[in-house]
mmCIF file of C-alpha atoms in Angstrom:
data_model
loop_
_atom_site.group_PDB
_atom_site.id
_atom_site.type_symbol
_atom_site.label_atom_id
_atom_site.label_comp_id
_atom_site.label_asym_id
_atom_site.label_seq_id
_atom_site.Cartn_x
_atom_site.Cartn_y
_atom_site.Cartn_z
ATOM 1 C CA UNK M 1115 -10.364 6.111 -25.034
ATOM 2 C CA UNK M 1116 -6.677 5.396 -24.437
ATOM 3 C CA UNK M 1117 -4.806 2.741 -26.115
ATOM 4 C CA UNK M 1118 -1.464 1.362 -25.419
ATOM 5 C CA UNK M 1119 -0.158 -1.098 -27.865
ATOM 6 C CA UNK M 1120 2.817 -2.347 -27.829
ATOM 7 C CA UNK M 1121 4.767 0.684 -29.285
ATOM 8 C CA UNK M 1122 3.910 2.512 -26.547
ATOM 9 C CA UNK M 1123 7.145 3.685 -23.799
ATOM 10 C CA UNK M 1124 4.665 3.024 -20.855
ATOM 11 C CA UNK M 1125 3.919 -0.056 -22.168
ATOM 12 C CA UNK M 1126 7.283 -1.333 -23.121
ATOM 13 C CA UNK M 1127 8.219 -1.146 -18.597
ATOM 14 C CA UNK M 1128 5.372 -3.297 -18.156
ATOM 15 C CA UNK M 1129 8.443 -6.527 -18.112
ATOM 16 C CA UNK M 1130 11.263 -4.741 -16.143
ATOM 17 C CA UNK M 1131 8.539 -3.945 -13.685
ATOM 18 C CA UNK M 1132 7.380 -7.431 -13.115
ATOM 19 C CA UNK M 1133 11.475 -8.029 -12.760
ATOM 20 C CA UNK M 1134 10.965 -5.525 -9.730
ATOM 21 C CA UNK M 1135 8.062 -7.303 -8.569
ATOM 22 C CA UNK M 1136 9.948 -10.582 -8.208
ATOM 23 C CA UNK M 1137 13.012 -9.017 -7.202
ATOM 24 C CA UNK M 1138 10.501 -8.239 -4.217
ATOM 25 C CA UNK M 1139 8.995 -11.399 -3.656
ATOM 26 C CA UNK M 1140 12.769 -13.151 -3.780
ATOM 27 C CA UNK M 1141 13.404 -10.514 -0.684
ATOM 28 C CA UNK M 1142 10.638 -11.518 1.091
ATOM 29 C CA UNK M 1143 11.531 -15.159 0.973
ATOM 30 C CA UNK M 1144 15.115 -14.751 1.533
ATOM 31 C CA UNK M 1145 14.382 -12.575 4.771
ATOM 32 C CA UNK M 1146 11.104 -14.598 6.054
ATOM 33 C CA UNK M 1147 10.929 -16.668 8.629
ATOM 34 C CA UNK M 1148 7.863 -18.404 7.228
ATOM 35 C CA UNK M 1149 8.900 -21.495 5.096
ATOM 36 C CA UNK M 1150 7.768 -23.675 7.714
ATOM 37 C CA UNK M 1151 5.454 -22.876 10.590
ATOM 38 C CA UNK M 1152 3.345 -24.818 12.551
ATOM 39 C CA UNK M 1153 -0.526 -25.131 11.454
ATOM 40 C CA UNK M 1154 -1.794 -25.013 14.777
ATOM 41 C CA UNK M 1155 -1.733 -23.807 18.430
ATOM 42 C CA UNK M 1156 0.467 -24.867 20.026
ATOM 43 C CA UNK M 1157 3.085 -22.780 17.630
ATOM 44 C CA UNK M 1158 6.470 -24.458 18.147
ATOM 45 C CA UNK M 1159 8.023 -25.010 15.062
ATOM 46 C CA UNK M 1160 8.784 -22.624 12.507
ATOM 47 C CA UNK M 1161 11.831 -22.328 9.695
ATOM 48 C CA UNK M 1162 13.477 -20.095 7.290
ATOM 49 C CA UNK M 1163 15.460 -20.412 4.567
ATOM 50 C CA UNK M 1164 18.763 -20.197 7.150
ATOM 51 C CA UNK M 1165 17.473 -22.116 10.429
ATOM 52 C CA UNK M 1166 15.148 -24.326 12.216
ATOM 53 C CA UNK M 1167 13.589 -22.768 15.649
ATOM 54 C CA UNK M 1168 11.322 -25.149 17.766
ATOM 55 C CA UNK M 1169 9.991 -24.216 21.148
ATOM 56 C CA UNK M 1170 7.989 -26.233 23.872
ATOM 57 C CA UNK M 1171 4.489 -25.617 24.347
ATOM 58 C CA UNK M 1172 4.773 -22.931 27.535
ATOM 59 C CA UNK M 1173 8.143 -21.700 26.672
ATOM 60 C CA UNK M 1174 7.991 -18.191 24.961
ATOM 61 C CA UNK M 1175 11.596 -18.099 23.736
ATOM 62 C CA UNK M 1176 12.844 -19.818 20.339
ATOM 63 C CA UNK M 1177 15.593 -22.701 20.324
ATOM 64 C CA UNK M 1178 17.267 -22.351 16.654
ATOM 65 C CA UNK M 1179 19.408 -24.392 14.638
ATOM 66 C CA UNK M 1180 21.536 -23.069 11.503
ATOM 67 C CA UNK M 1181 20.587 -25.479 8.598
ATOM 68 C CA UNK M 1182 23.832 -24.162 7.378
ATOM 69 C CA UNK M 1183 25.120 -27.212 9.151
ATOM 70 C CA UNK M 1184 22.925 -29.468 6.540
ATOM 71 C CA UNK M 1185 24.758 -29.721 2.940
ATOM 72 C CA UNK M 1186 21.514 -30.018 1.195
ATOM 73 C CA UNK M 1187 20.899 -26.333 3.492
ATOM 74 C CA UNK M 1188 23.878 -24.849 1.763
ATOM 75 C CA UNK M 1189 22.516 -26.146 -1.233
ATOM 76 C CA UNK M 1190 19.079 -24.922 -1.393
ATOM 77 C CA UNK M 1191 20.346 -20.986 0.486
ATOM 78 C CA UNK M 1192 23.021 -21.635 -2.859
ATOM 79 C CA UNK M 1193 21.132 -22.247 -5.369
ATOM 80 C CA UNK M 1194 17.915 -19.925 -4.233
ATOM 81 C CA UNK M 1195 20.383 -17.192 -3.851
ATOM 82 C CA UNK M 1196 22.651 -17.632 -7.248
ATOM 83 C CA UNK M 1197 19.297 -17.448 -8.675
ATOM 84 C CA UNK M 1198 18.166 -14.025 -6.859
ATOM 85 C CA UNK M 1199 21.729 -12.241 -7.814
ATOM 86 C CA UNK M 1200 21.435 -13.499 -11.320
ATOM 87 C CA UNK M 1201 17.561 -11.669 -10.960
ATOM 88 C CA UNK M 1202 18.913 -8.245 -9.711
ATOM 89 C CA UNK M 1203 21.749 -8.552 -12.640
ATOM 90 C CA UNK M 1204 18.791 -9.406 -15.046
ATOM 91 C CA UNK M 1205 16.777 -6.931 -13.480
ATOM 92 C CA UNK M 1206 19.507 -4.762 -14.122
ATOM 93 C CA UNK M 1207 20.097 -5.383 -17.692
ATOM 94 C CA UNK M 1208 16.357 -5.124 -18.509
ATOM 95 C CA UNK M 1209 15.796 -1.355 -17.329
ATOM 96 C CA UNK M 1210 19.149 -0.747 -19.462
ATOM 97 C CA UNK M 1211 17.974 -2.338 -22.415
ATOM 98 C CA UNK M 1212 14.313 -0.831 -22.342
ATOM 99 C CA UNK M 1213 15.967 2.964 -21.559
ATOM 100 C CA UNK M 1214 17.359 2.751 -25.063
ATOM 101 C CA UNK M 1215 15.452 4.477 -27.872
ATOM 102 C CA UNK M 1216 16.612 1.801 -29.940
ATOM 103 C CA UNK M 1217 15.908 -1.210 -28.469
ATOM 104 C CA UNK M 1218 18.590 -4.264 -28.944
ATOM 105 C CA UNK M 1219 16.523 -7.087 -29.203
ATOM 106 C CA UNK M 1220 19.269 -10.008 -29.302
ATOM 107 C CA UNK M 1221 20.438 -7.902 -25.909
ATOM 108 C CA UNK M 1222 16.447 -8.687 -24.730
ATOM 109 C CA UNK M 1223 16.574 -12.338 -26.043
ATOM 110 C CA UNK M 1224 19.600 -12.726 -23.950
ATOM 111 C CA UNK M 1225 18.040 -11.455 -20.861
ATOM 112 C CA UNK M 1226 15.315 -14.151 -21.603
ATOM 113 C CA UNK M 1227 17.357 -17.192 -21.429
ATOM 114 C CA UNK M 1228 19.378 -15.506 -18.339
ATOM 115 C CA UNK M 1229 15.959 -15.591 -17.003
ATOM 116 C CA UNK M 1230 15.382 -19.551 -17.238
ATOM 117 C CA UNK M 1231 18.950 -19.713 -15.741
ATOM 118 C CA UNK M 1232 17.409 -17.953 -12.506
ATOM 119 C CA UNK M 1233 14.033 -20.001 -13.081
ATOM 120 C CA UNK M 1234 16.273 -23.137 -12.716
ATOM 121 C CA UNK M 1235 18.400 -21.970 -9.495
ATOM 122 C CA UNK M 1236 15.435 -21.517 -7.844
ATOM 123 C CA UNK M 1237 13.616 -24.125 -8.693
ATOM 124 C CA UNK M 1238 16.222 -26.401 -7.774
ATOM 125 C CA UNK M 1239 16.748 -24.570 -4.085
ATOM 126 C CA UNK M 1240 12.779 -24.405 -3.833
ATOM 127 C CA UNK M 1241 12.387 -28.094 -4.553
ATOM 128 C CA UNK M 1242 16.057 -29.179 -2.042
ATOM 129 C CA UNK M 1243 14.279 -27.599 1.197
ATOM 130 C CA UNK M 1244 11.376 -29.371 1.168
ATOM 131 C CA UNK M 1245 12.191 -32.918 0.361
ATOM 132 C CA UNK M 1246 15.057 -32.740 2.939
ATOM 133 C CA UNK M 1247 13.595 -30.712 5.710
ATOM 134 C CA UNK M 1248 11.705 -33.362 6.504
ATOM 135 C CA UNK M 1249 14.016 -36.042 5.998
ATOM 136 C CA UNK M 1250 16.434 -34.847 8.649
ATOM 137 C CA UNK M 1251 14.698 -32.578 10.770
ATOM 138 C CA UNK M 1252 12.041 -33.580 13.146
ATOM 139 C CA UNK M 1253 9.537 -32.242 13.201
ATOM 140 C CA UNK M 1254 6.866 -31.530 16.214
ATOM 141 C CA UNK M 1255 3.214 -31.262 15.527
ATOM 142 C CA UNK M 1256 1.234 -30.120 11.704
ATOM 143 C CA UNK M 1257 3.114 -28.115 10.316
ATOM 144 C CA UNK M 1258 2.907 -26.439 6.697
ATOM 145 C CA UNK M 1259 5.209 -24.734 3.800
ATOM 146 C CA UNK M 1260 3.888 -21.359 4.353
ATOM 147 C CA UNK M 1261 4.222 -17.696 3.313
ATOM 148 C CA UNK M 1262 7.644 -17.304 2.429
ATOM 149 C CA UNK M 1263 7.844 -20.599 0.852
ATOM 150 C CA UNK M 1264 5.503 -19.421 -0.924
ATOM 151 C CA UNK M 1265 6.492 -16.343 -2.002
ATOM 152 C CA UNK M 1266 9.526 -17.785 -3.454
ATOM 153 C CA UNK M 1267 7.895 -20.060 -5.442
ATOM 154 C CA UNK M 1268 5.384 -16.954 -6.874
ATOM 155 C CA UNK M 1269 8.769 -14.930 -7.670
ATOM 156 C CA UNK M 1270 9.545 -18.261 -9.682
ATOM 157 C CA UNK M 1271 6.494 -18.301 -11.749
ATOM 158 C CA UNK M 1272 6.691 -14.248 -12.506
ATOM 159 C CA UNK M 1273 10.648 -14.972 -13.781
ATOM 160 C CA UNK M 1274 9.167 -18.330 -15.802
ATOM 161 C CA UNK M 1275 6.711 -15.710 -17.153
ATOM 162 C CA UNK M 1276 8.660 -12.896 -17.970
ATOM 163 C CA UNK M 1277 11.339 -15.426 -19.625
ATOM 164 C CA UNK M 1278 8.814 -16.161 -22.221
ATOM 165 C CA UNK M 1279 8.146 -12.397 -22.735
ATOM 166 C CA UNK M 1280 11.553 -12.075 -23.239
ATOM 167 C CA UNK M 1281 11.832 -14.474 -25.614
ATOM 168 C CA UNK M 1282 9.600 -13.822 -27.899
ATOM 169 C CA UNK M 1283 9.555 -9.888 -27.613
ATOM 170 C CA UNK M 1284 11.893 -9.908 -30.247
ATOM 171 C CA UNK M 1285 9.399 -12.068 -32.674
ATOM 172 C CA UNK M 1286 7.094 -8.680 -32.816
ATOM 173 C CA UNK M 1287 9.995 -6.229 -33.125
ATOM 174 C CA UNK M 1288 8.525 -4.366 -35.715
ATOM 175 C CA UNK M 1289 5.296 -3.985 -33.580
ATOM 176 C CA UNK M 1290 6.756 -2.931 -29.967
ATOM 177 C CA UNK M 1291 9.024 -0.043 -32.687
ATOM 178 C CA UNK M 1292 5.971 0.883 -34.509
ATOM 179 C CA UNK M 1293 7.486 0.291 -37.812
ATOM 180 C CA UNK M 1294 4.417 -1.847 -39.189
ATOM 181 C CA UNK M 1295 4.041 -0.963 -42.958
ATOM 182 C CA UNK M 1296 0.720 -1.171 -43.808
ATOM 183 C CA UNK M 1297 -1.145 -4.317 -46.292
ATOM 184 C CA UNK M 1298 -2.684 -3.422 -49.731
ATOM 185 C CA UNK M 1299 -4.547 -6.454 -51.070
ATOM 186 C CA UNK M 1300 -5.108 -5.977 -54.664
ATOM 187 C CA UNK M 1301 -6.020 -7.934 -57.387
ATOM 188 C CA UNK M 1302 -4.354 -7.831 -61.308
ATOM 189 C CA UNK M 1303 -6.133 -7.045 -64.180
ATOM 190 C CA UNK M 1304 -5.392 -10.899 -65.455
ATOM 191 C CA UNK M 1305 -6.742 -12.337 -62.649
ATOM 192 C CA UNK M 1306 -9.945 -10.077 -62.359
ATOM 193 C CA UNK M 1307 -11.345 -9.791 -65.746
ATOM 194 C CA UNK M 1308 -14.339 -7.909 -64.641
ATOM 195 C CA UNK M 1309 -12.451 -4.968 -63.308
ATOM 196 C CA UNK M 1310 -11.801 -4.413 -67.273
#
């Protein structure tokens, strides 16, 4: 049987891999053209992060608009991005500070709170394109916030999660080194009179 605790090298990855992982995701929603789409046939309305393409029901070819035009579209490609460079930096900073036999746990504690920094951008950028999408553009038909939406809000939760990690990694220090000393519970001869 194989056990990895936390002392373990293989182990100790496990966080700057889930940094890859939603360094991933944030790709995929910065490059998808699936934050809005229509729900049904007739398909003619779909969205990215960067523009707004609508198309009548027998015409094959796409009519786009920059939401770079919008302020709140600068905003939420802003914030969503500040939030994804801050990632890769984080990202960055997490393989460094795991490579290290030693590991500087302040240095990880630090990443952490970077972390909630990103968690915020994002959050802010993810929450901007909704509420005034619909506000100012019209739209045609059911349509729904769809894959890349979504996988920008899953590369939010996996940064929210690995914030924590990084947190409170440092709490257990002793654990993820393997320095734990081990516990003798004894009793003295005053207070155990039958041991005389």
């Amino acid at each position: 049987m194989v056990v990895c605790g936390l002392a373990c090298w293989r182990c100790r990855w496990l966080l700057p891999l889930l940094l890859g992982l939603a360094i991933i995701m944030g790709i995929i929603a910065l490059a998808g053209r699936g934050w809005l789409e229509s729900e049904s046939e007739p398909y003619v309305q779909q969205a990215s992060l960067w523009e707004s393409c609508t198309r009548g029901e027998e015409d094959l070819n796409w009519n786009c608009e920059s939401l770079m035009d919008y302020g709140w579209g600068r905003a939420a490609a802003a914030t969503y991005l500040v939030g994804f460079v801050i990632l890769v930096i984080c990202f960055a900073l997490a393989v460094i500070a795991f490579s290290i036999e030693i590991l500087r746990f302040n240095f990880v504690r630090g990443i952490g709170g970077l972390l909630f920094v990103v968690a915020a951008f994002q959050i802010i950028g993810l929450v901007i394109y909704p509420v005034k999408f619909t506000e100012d553009i019209p739209l045609t038909g059911d349509n729904m916030f769809s894959w890349a939406y979504g996988f920008g809000w899953a590369s939010t939760v996996v940064v929210i999660g690995c914030a924590f990690f990084f947190c409170c990694l440092p709490n257990w220090e002793d654990e993820v080194l393997g320095n734990i000393k081990p516990t003798y519970y004894y009793s003295s001869p005053e207070r155990a009179p039958y041991l005389n």
